[in-house]
């Protein structure tokens, strides 16, 4: 007993429709996370390190999302470290530029001092500590500083040089 041709055609079309529907549903579950990953990667490429993908499940796409999120977290931390280092380098450049300018003035005019000014020793020490923060943390130096510092009348560059020399020598 064979099925009438109309029933066979109907079942074939029904099966074909079901296969297409399952294929579309399956492709959507794969293509949407991949599309989200592509958009997120594009945002990271434009500098947005705060982008994060949802990490649902334990499949390959969830693993990819976790890896992507870990990568963006590492990139953000690296970027912040580079920016902090660039700021320290800029402060050092300004400080060394001032020292160089002072040396050039001394070589031209003789012994000419930078004018004394009223200075907070705490501000000068904090600036030196910022400049030396990488070296201090590398050697795991912990400082116990006074709560109150005097205000003195002296050359800012010279006072900064004194504390920089003291701390640098102490770290060695």
CSV table of N, CA and C in Angstrom, one decimal:
chain,number,residue,atom,x,y,z
A,1,UNK,N,0.8,-1.2,0.0
A,1,UNK,CA,0.0,0.0,0.0
A,1,UNK,C,0.9,1.3,0.0
A,2,UNK,N,0.7,2.0,-1.0
A,2,UNK,CA,1.5,3.2,-1.1
A,2,UNK,C,0.6,4.4,-0.7
A,3,UNK,N,1.3,5.5,-0.3
A,3,UNK,CA,0.6,6.7,0.0
A,3,UNK,C,0.1,7.4,-1.3
A,4,UNK,N,-1.0,8.0,-1.2
A,4,UNK,CA,-1.4,8.8,-2.4
A,4,UNK,C,-0.4,9.9,-2.7
A,5,UNK,N,-0.3,10.2,-3.9
A,5,UNK,CA,0.7,11.2,-4.3
A,5,UNK,C,0.5,12.5,-3.6
A,6,UNK,N,-0.7,13.0,-3.4
A,6,UNK,CA,-1.0,14.2,-2.7
A,6,UNK,C,-0.5,14.2,-1.3
A,7,UNK,N,-0.7,13.1,-0.6
A,7,UNK,CA,-0.3,13.0,0.8
A,7,UNK,C,1.2,13.0,0.9
A,8,UNK,N,1.9,12.3,0.0
A,8,UNK,CA,3.3,12.2,-0.1
A,8,UNK,C,3.9,13.6,-0.4
A,9,UNK,N,3.3,14.4,-1.3
A,9,UNK,CA,3.7,15.7,-1.6
A,9,UNK,C,3.6,16.6,-0.4
A,10,UNK,N,2.4,16.5,0.3
A,10,UNK,CA,2.2,17.3,1.5
A,10,UNK,C,3.2,17.0,2.6
A,11,UNK,N,3.5,15.7,2.8
A,11,UNK,CA,4.5,15.4,3.9
A,11,UNK,C,5.9,15.9,3.5
A,12,UNK,N,6.2,15.8,2.2
A,12,UNK,CA,7.5,16.2,1.8
A,12,UNK,C,7.6,17.7,2.0
A,13,UNK,N,6.6,18.5,1.6
A,13,UNK,CA,6.6,19.9,1.8
A,13,UNK,C,6.7,20.3,3.3
A,14,UNK,N,5.9,19.5,4.1
A,14,UNK,CA,5.9,19.8,5.6
A,14,UNK,C,7.3,19.5,6.2
A,15,UNK,N,7.9,18.4,5.7
A,15,UNK,CA,9.3,18.1,6.2
A,15,UNK,C,10.3,19.2,5.7
A,16,UNK,N,10.2,19.6,4.5
A,16,UNK,CA,11.0,20.6,4.0
A,16,UNK,C,10.9,22.0,4.7
A,17,UNK,N,9.6,22.3,5.0
A,17,UNK,CA,9.4,23.5,5.8
A,17,UNK,C,10.0,23.4,7.2
A,18,UNK,N,9.8,22.3,7.9
A,18,UNK,CA,10.3,22.0,9.2
A,18,UNK,C,11.9,22.1,9.2
A,19,UNK,N,12.5,21.6,8.1
A,19,UNK,CA,14.0,21.6,8.0
A,19,UNK,C,14.5,23.0,7.8
A,20,UNK,N,13.8,23.8,7.0
A,20,UNK,CA,14.2,25.2,6.8
A,20,UNK,C,14.0,26.0,8.1
A,21,UNK,N,12.9,25.8,8.8
A,21,UNK,CA,12.6,26.5,10.0
A,21,UNK,C,13.7,26.2,11.1
A,22,UNK,N,14.0,24.9,11.2
A,22,UNK,CA,15.1,24.5,12.2
A,22,UNK,C,16.4,25.1,11.8
A,23,UNK,N,16.7,25.1,10.5
A,23,UNK,CA,17.9,25.7,10.0
A,23,UNK,C,18.0,27.1,10.3
A,24,UNK,N,17.0,27.9,10.1
A,24,UNK,CA,17.0,29.3,10.3
A,24,UNK,C,17.1,29.6,11.8
A,25,UNK,N,16.4,28.8,12.6
A,25,UNK,CA,16.5,29.0,14.1
A,25,UNK,C,17.9,28.7,14.6
A,26,UNK,N,18.5,27.6,14.1
A,26,UNK,CA,19.9,27.3,14.4
A,26,UNK,C,20.9,28.3,14.0
A,27,UNK,N,20.7,28.8,12.8
A,27,UNK,CA,21.6,29.9,12.3
A,27,UNK,C,21.5,31.1,13.1
A,28,UNK,N,20.3,31.5,13.6
A,28,UNK,CA,20.1,32.7,14.4
A,28,UNK,C,20.8,32.5,15.7
A,29,UNK,N,20.8,31.3,16.3
A,29,UNK,CA,21.4,31.2,17.6
A,29,UNK,C,23.0,31.2,17.5
A,30,UNK,N,23.5,31.0,16.3
A,30,UNK,CA,24.9,31.1,16.1
A,30,UNK,C,25.3,32.5,15.6
A,31,UNK,N,24.5,33.0,14.6
A,31,UNK,CA,24.9,34.3,14.0
A,31,UNK,C,24.7,35.5,14.9
A,32,UNK,N,23.7,35.5,15.8
A,32,UNK,CA,23.5,36.6,16.7
A,32,UNK,C,24.7,36.8,17.6
A,33,UNK,N,25.2,35.8,18.3
A,33,UNK,CA,26.4,36.0,19.2
A,33,UNK,C,27.6,36.4,18.4
A,34,UNK,N,27.8,35.8,17.2
A,34,UNK,CA,28.9,36.2,16.4
A,34,UNK,C,28.8,37.7,15.9
A,35,UNK,N,27.6,38.1,15.6
A,35,UNK,CA,27.4,39.5,15.2
A,35,UNK,C,27.7,40.4,16.4
A,36,UNK,N,27.2,40.0,17.6
A,36,UNK,CA,27.5,40.8,18.8
A,36,UNK,C,29.0,40.9,19.0
A,37,UNK,N,29.7,39.8,18.8
A,37,UNK,CA,31.2,39.8,19.0
A,37,UNK,C,31.8,40.7,18.0
A,38,UNK,N,31.4,40.7,16.7
A,38,UNK,CA,32.0,41.6,15.7
A,38,UNK,C,31.7,43.1,16.1
A,39,UNK,N,30.5,43.4,16.5
A,39,UNK,CA,30.3,44.8,16.9
A,39,UNK,C,31.1,45.2,18.1
A,40,UNK,N,31.2,44.3,19.1
A,40,UNK,CA,32.0,44.6,20.3
A,40,UNK,C,33.5,44.8,19.9
A,41,UNK,N,34.0,43.9,19.0
A,41,UNK,CA,35.4,44.0,18.5
A,41,UNK,C,35.6,45.4,17.8
A,42,UNK,N,34.6,45.8,17.1
A,42,UNK,CA,34.7,47.1,16.4
A,42,UNK,C,34.7,48.2,17.4
A,43,UNK,N,34.0,48.1,18.5
A,43,UNK,CA,34.0,49.2,19.6
A,43,UNK,C,35.4,49.2,20.3
A,44,UNK,N,35.9,48.0,20.5
A,44,UNK,CA,37.2,47.9,21.1
A,44,UNK,C,38.3,48.6,20.2
A,45,UNK,N,38.1,48.3,18.9
A,45,UNK,CA,39.0,48.9,17.9
A,45,UNK,C,39.0,50.4,17.9
A,46,UNK,N,37.8,51.0,18.3
A,46,UNK,CA,37.7,52.4,18.4
A,46,UNK,C,38.1,53.0,19.7
A,47,UNK,N,38.5,52.1,20.6
A,47,UNK,CA,39.0,52.6,21.9
A,47,UNK,C,38.1,52.4,23.1
A,48,UNK,N,37.0,51.8,22.9
A,48,UNK,CA,36.0,51.6,24.0
A,48,UNK,C,36.4,50.2,24.7
A,49,UNK,N,37.1,50.3,25.8
A,49,UNK,CA,37.5,49.1,26.5
A,49,UNK,C,36.5,48.7,27.6
A,50,UNK,N,35.3,49.4,27.7
A,50,UNK,CA,34.3,49.0,28.7
A,50,UNK,C,33.3,48.1,28.1
A,51,UNK,N,33.4,47.6,26.9
A,51,UNK,CA,32.4,46.7,26.2
A,51,UNK,C,32.6,45.3,26.8
A,52,UNK,N,31.5,44.7,27.1
A,52,UNK,CA,31.5,43.3,27.6
A,52,UNK,C,30.4,42.5,26.9
A,53,UNK,N,30.6,41.2,26.7
A,53,UNK,CA,29.7,40.3,26.0
A,53,UNK,C,29.0,39.5,27.1
A,54,UNK,N,27.7,39.1,26.9
A,54,UNK,CA,27.1,38.2,27.9
A,54,UNK,C,27.8,36.8,27.8
A,55,UNK,N,27.9,36.1,28.9
A,55,UNK,CA,28.6,34.8,28.9
A,55,UNK,C,27.6,33.7,29.3
A,56,UNK,N,26.7,33.4,28.5
A,56,UNK,CA,25.6,32.4,28.8
A,56,UNK,C,26.1,31.0,28.4
A,57,UNK,N,26.0,30.0,29.2
A,57,UNK,CA,26.2,28.7,28.9
A,57,UNK,C,27.7,28.2,29.0
A,58,UNK,N,27.9,27.0,28.5
A,58,UNK,CA,29.3,26.5,28.5
A,58,UNK,C,29.8,26.0,27.1
A,59,UNK,N,29.1,26.5,26.1
A,59,UNK,CA,29.5,26.1,24.7
A,59,UNK,C,30.7,27.0,24.2
A,60,UNK,N,31.0,26.8,23.0
A,60,UNK,CA,32.2,27.5,22.4
A,60,UNK,C,31.9,29.0,22.3
A,61,UNK,N,30.7,29.4,22.1
A,61,UNK,CA,30.4,30.8,22.0
A,61,UNK,C,30.5,31.5,23.3
A,62,UNK,N,30.1,30.8,24.4
A,62,UNK,CA,30.3,31.3,25.7
A,62,UNK,C,31.8,31.4,26.1
A,63,UNK,N,32.6,30.4,25.7
A,63,UNK,CA,34.0,30.5,25.9
A,63,UNK,C,34.6,31.6,25.2
A,64,UNK,N,34.2,31.8,24.0
A,64,UNK,CA,34.7,33.0,23.2
A,64,UNK,C,34.3,34.3,23.8
A,65,UNK,N,33.1,34.4,24.4
A,65,UNK,CA,32.7,35.6,25.0
A,65,UNK,C,33.5,35.9,26.3
A,66,UNK,N,33.8,34.8,27.1
A,66,UNK,CA,34.6,35.0,28.3
A,66,UNK,C,36.0,35.4,27.9
A,67,UNK,N,36.6,34.8,26.9
A,67,UNK,CA,37.9,35.1,26.4
A,67,UNK,C,38.0,36.6,25.9
A,68,UNK,N,36.9,37.0,25.2
A,68,UNK,CA,36.9,38.4,24.7
A,68,UNK,C,36.8,39.4,25.9
A,69,UNK,N,36.0,39.1,26.9
A,69,UNK,CA,35.9,39.9,28.1
A,69,UNK,C,37.2,40.0,28.8
A,70,UNK,N,37.8,38.9,29.0
A,70,UNK,CA,39.1,38.9,29.7
A,70,UNK,C,40.2,39.7,28.9
A,71,UNK,N,40.1,39.6,27.6
A,71,UNK,CA,41.0,40.4,26.7
A,71,UNK,C,40.8,41.9,26.9
A,72,UNK,N,39.5,42.3,26.9
A,72,UNK,CA,39.3,43.7,27.0
A,72,UNK,C,39.6,44.2,28.4
A,73,UNK,N,39.5,43.4,29.4
A,73,UNK,CA,39.9,43.8,30.8
A,73,UNK,C,41.4,44.0,30.8
A,74,UNK,N,42.1,43.1,30.2
A,74,UNK,CA,43.6,43.2,30.2
A,74,UNK,C,44.0,44.4,29.4
A,75,UNK,N,43.4,44.6,28.2
A,75,UNK,CA,43.7,45.8,27.4
A,75,UNK,C,43.5,47.1,28.2
A,76,UNK,N,42.4,47.1,28.9
A,76,UNK,CA,42.1,48.4,29.7
A,76,UNK,C,43.1,48.6,30.7
A,77,UNK,N,43.5,47.5,31.4
A,77,UNK,CA,44.5,47.7,32.5
A,77,UNK,C,45.9,48.1,31.9
A,78,UNK,N,46.2,47.5,30.7
A,78,UNK,CA,47.5,47.9,30.1
A,78,UNK,C,47.4,49.3,29.6
A,79,UNK,N,46.3,49.8,29.1
A,79,UNK,CA,46.2,51.1,28.6
A,79,UNK,C,46.3,52.1,29.8
A,80,UNK,N,45.7,51.8,30.9
A,80,UNK,CA,45.8,52.6,32.1
A,80,UNK,C,47.2,52.7,32.6
A,81,UNK,N,47.9,51.6,32.6
A,81,UNK,CA,49.3,51.6,33.1
A,81,UNK,C,50.2,52.4,32.2
A,82,UNK,N,49.9,52.3,30.9
A,82,UNK,CA,50.7,53.1,29.9
A,82,UNK,C,50.4,54.6,30.1
A,83,UNK,N,49.2,54.9,30.3
A,83,UNK,CA,48.8,56.4,30.5
A,83,UNK,C,49.5,56.9,31.8
A,84,UNK,N,49.5,56.1,32.8
A,84,UNK,CA,50.1,56.5,34.1
A,84,UNK,C,51.6,56.7,33.9
A,85,UNK,N,52.2,55.8,33.2
A,85,UNK,CA,53.6,55.9,32.9
A,85,UNK,C,53.9,57.1,32.0
A,86,UNK,N,53.1,57.4,31.1
A,86,UNK,CA,53.3,58.6,30.2
A,86,UNK,C,53.2,59.8,31.1
A,87,UNK,N,52.3,59.9,32.0
A,87,UNK,CA,52.2,61.0,32.9
A,87,UNK,C,53.4,61.2,33.7
A,88,UNK,N,53.9,60.1,34.3
A,88,UNK,CA,55.2,60.1,35.1
A,88,UNK,C,56.3,60.6,34.2
A,89,UNK,N,56.4,60.1,33.0
A,89,UNK,CA,57.5,60.5,32.1
A,89,UNK,C,57.3,62.0,31.7
A,90,UNK,N,56.1,62.5,31.5
A,90,UNK,CA,55.9,63.9,31.2
A,90,UNK,C,56.4,64.8,32.4
A,91,UNK,N,56.0,64.4,33.7
A,91,UNK,CA,56.5,65.1,34.8
A,91,UNK,C,58.0,65.1,34.9
A,92,UNK,N,58.6,64.0,34.7
A,92,UNK,CA,60.1,63.9,34.7
A,92,UNK,C,60.7,64.8,33.6
A,93,UNK,N,60.1,64.8,32.5
A,93,UNK,CA,60.6,65.6,31.4
A,93,UNK,C,60.5,67.1,31.8
A,94,UNK,N,59.4,67.5,32.4
A,94,UNK,CA,59.3,68.9,32.8
A,94,UNK,C,60.3,69.2,33.9
A,95,UNK,N,60.5,68.3,34.8
A,95,UNK,CA,61.5,68.5,35.9
A,95,UNK,C,62.9,68.6,35.3
A,96,UNK,N,63.2,67.7,34.4
A,96,UNK,CA,64.6,67.7,33.8
A,96,UNK,C,64.8,68.9,32.9
A,97,UNK,N,63.7,69.3,32.3
A,97,UNK,CA,63.8,70.5,31.5
A,97,UNK,C,64.1,71.7,32.3
A,98,UNK,N,63.5,71.8,33.5
A,98,UNK,CA,63.8,72.9,34.4
A,98,UNK,C,65.2,72.8,34.9
A,99,UNK,N,65.7,71.6,35.2
A,99,UNK,CA,67.1,71.5,35.7
A,99,UNK,C,68.0,71.9,34.5
A,100,UNK,N,67.7,71.5,33.3
A,100,UNK,CA,68.6,71.8,32.2
A,100,UNK,C,68.6,73.3,32.0
A,101,UNK,N,67.4,73.9,32.1
A,101,UNK,CA,67.4,75.4,31.9
A,101,UNK,C,68.2,76.1,33.0
A,102,UNK,N,68.1,75.6,34.2
A,102,UNK,CA,68.9,76.1,35.3
A,102,UNK,C,70.4,76.0,35.0
A,103,UNK,N,70.8,74.8,34.5
A,103,UNK,CA,72.2,74.6,34.2
A,103,UNK,C,72.7,75.5,33.1
A,104,UNK,N,71.9,75.7,32.1
A,104,UNK,CA,72.2,76.6,31.0
A,104,UNK,C,72.4,78.1,31.5
A,105,UNK,N,71.5,78.5,32.4
A,105,UNK,CA,71.5,79.8,33.0
A,105,UNK,C,72.8,80.0,33.8
A,106,UNK,N,73.1,78.9,34.6
A,106,UNK,CA,74.3,79.0,35.4
A,106,UNK,C,75.6,79.1,34.5
A,107,UNK,N,75.6,78.3,33.4
A,107,UNK,CA,76.8,78.3,32.6
A,107,UNK,C,77.0,79.7,31.8
A,108,UNK,N,75.9,80.4,31.6
A,108,UNK,CA,75.9,81.7,30.9
A,108,UNK,C,76.3,82.8,31.8
A,109,UNK,N,75.6,82.9,33.0
A,109,UNK,CA,75.7,84.0,33.8
A,109,UNK,C,76.6,83.8,35.0
A,110,UNK,N,76.9,82.6,35.3
A,110,UNK,CA,77.7,82.3,36.5
A,110,UNK,C,76.8,81.7,37.5
A,111,UNK,N,77.0,82.0,38.7
A,111,UNK,CA,76.3,81.4,39.8
A,111,UNK,C,75.0,82.2,40.1
A,112,UNK,N,73.9,81.9,39.4
A,112,UNK,CA,72.7,82.6,39.5
A,112,UNK,C,71.7,81.6,40.1
A,113,UNK,N,71.1,82.0,41.2
A,113,UNK,CA,70.2,81.1,41.9
A,113,UNK,C,68.7,81.3,41.4
A,114,UNK,N,68.0,80.2,41.5
A,114,UNK,CA,66.5,80.3,41.3
A,114,UNK,C,66.0,81.0,42.5
A,115,UNK,N,65.0,82.0,42.2
A,115,UNK,CA,64.5,82.7,43.4
A,115,UNK,C,63.8,81.8,44.4
A,116,UNK,N,64.0,82.1,45.7
A,116,UNK,CA,63.4,81.4,46.7
A,116,UNK,C,61.9,81.7,46.7
A,117,UNK,N,61.1,80.7,47.1
A,117,UNK,CA,59.6,80.9,47.2
A,117,UNK,C,59.1,80.2,48.4
A,118,UNK,N,58.0,80.5,48.9
A,118,UNK,CA,57.3,79.8,50.0
A,118,UNK,C,56.8,78.5,49.4
A,119,UNK,N,57.3,77.4,50.0
A,119,UNK,CA,56.9,76.0,49.5
A,119,UNK,C,56.4,75.1,50.6
A,120,UNK,N,55.4,74.3,50.2
A,120,UNK,CA,55.0,73.3,51.1
A,120,UNK,C,55.9,72.1,50.8
A,121,UNK,N,56.6,71.7,51.8
A,121,UNK,CA,57.5,70.5,51.7
A,121,UNK,C,56.7,69.3,51.3
A,122,UNK,N,55.4,69.2,51.9
A,122,UNK,CA,54.6,68.0,51.6
A,122,UNK,C,54.3,67.9,50.1
A,123,UNK,N,54.0,69.0,49.4
A,123,UNK,CA,53.7,69.0,48.0
A,123,UNK,C,54.9,68.6,47.2
A,124,UNK,N,56.1,69.1,47.6
A,124,UNK,CA,57.3,68.7,46.9
A,124,UNK,C,57.6,67.2,47.1
A,125,UNK,N,57.5,66.7,48.3
A,125,UNK,CA,57.7,65.3,48.6
A,125,UNK,C,56.7,64.4,47.8
A,126,UNK,N,55.4,64.8,47.8
A,126,UNK,CA,54.4,64.0,47.0
A,126,UNK,C,54.7,64.0,45.5
A,127,UNK,N,55.2,65.1,45.0
A,127,UNK,CA,55.6,65.1,43.5
A,127,UNK,C,56.8,64.2,43.3
A,128,UNK,N,57.7,64.2,44.2
A,128,UNK,CA,58.9,63.3,44.0
A,128,UNK,C,58.4,61.8,44.1
A,129,UNK,N,57.5,61.5,45.1
A,129,UNK,CA,57.0,60.2,45.3
A,129,UNK,C,56.3,59.7,44.0
A,130,UNK,N,55.5,60.6,43.4
A,130,UNK,CA,54.8,60.2,42.2
A,130,UNK,C,55.8,59.9,41.1
A,131,UNK,N,56.9,60.7,41.0
A,131,UNK,CA,57.9,60.4,39.9
A,131,UNK,C,58.6,59.1,40.2
A,132,UNK,N,58.8,58.8,41.4
A,132,UNK,CA,59.6,57.6,41.8
A,132,UNK,C,58.7,56.4,42.1
A,133,UNK,N,57.4,56.5,41.9
A,133,UNK,CA,56.4,55.4,42.3
A,133,UNK,C,56.8,54.1,41.6
A,134,UNK,N,57.2,54.1,40.4
A,134,UNK,CA,57.5,52.8,39.7
A,134,UNK,C,58.7,52.1,40.4
A,135,UNK,N,59.7,52.9,40.7
A,135,UNK,CA,60.9,52.3,41.4
A,135,UNK,C,60.6,51.9,42.8
A,136,UNK,N,59.8,52.7,43.5
A,136,UNK,CA,59.4,52.3,44.9
A,136,UNK,C,58.6,51.0,44.9
A,137,UNK,N,57.6,50.9,44.0
A,137,UNK,CA,56.7,49.7,44.1
A,137,UNK,C,57.5,48.5,43.6
A,138,UNK,N,58.4,48.7,42.6
A,138,UNK,CA,59.2,47.6,42.1
A,138,UNK,C,60.0,47.0,43.2
A,139,UNK,N,60.6,47.8,44.1
A,139,UNK,CA,61.4,47.3,45.2
A,139,UNK,C,60.6,47.1,46.5
A,140,UNK,N,59.2,47.3,46.4
A,140,UNK,CA,58.3,47.0,47.5
A,140,UNK,C,58.6,47.9,48.7
A,141,UNK,N,58.9,49.2,48.4
A,141,UNK,CA,59.3,50.1,49.5
A,141,UNK,C,58.0,50.7,50.1
A,142,UNK,N,57.9,50.7,51.4
A,142,UNK,CA,56.7,51.2,52.1
A,142,UNK,C,57.2,52.4,52.9
A,143,UNK,N,56.6,53.6,52.7
A,143,UNK,CA,57.0,54.8,53.4
A,143,UNK,C,56.0,55.1,54.5
A,144,UNK,N,56.5,55.6,55.6
A,144,UNK,CA,55.6,56.1,56.7
A,144,UNK,C,56.0,57.6,56.8
A,145,UNK,N,55.1,58.4,56.2
A,145,UNK,CA,55.4,59.9,56.2
A,145,UNK,C,54.7,60.6,57.3
A,146,UNK,N,55.3,61.8,57.6
A,146,UNK,CA,54.7,62.6,58.6
A,146,UNK,C,53.4,63.2,58.2
A,147,UNK,N,52.5,63.5,59.1
A,147,UNK,CA,51.2,64.0,58.8
A,147,UNK,C,51.3,65.5,58.5
A,148,UNK,N,52.1,66.2,59.2
A,148,UNK,CA,52.3,67.6,59.0
A,148,UNK,C,53.7,67.9,58.5
A,149,UNK,N,53.7,68.8,57.5
A,149,UNK,CA,55.0,69.2,57.0
A,149,UNK,C,55.2,70.7,57.1
A,150,UNK,N,56.4,71.2,57.2
A,150,UNK,CA,56.5,72.7,57.3
A,150,UNK,C,56.4,73.3,55.9
A,151,UNK,N,56.2,74.6,55.9
A,151,UNK,CA,56.3,75.4,54.7
A,151,UNK,C,57.7,76.1,54.8
A,152,UNK,N,58.5,76.0,53.8
A,152,UNK,CA,59.8,76.6,53.8
A,152,UNK,C,60.0,77.6,52.7
A,153,UNK,N,61.0,78.4,52.8
A,153,UNK,CA,61.3,79.4,51.8
A,153,UNK,C,62.6,78.9,51.1
A,154,UNK,N,62.5,78.4,49.9
A,154,UNK,CA,63.6,77.8,49.2
A,154,UNK,C,63.3,77.7,47.7
A,155,UNK,N,64.2,77.3,46.9
A,155,UNK,CA,64.1,77.0,45.5
A,155,UNK,C,63.3,75.7,45.3
A,156,UNK,N,62.2,75.7,44.6
A,156,UNK,CA,61.4,74.5,44.3
A,156,UNK,C,62.2,73.4,43.6
A,157,UNK,N,63.0,73.8,42.6
A,157,UNK,CA,63.8,72.8,41.9
A,157,UNK,C,64.8,72.2,42.8
A,158,UNK,N,65.5,73.0,43.6
A,158,UNK,CA,66.6,72.5,44.4
A,158,UNK,C,66.0,71.6,45.5
A,159,UNK,N,64.9,72.0,46.1
A,159,UNK,CA,64.2,71.1,47.1
A,159,UNK,C,63.8,69.8,46.6
A,160,UNK,N,63.2,69.9,45.4
A,160,UNK,CA,62.8,68.6,44.7
A,160,UNK,C,64.0,67.7,44.4
A,161,UNK,N,65.1,68.4,44.0
A,161,UNK,CA,66.3,67.6,43.7
A,161,UNK,C,66.8,66.9,45.0
A,162,UNK,N,66.8,67.6,46.1
A,162,UNK,CA,67.2,67.1,47.4
A,162,UNK,C,66.4,65.8,47.8
A,163,UNK,N,65.1,66.0,47.8
A,163,UNK,CA,64.3,64.8,48.1
A,163,UNK,C,64.4,63.7,47.1
A,164,UNK,N,64.5,64.0,45.9
A,164,UNK,CA,64.7,63.0,44.8
A,164,UNK,C,66.0,62.2,45.1
A,165,UNK,N,67.0,62.9,45.4
A,165,UNK,CA,68.3,62.3,45.6
A,165,UNK,C,68.2,61.4,46.9
A,166,UNK,N,67.6,61.9,47.9
A,166,UNK,CA,67.5,61.2,49.2
A,166,UNK,C,66.7,59.9,49.0
A,167,UNK,N,65.6,60.0,48.3
A,167,UNK,CA,64.8,58.8,48.1
A,167,UNK,C,65.4,57.8,47.1
A,168,UNK,N,66.0,58.3,46.1
A,168,UNK,CA,66.7,57.4,45.1
A,168,UNK,C,67.9,56.7,45.8
A,169,UNK,N,68.6,57.4,46.6
A,169,UNK,CA,69.7,56.7,47.3
A,169,UNK,C,69.2,55.7,48.4
A,170,UNK,N,68.1,56.1,49.0
A,170,UNK,CA,67.6,55.2,50.0
A,170,UNK,C,67.0,53.9,49.4
A,171,UNK,N,66.5,54.0,48.2
A,171,UNK,CA,66.0,52.8,47.5
A,171,UNK,C,67.1,51.9,47.1
A,172,UNK,N,68.2,52.4,46.7
A,172,UNK,CA,69.4,51.6,46.3
A,172,UNK,C,69.8,50.8,47.4
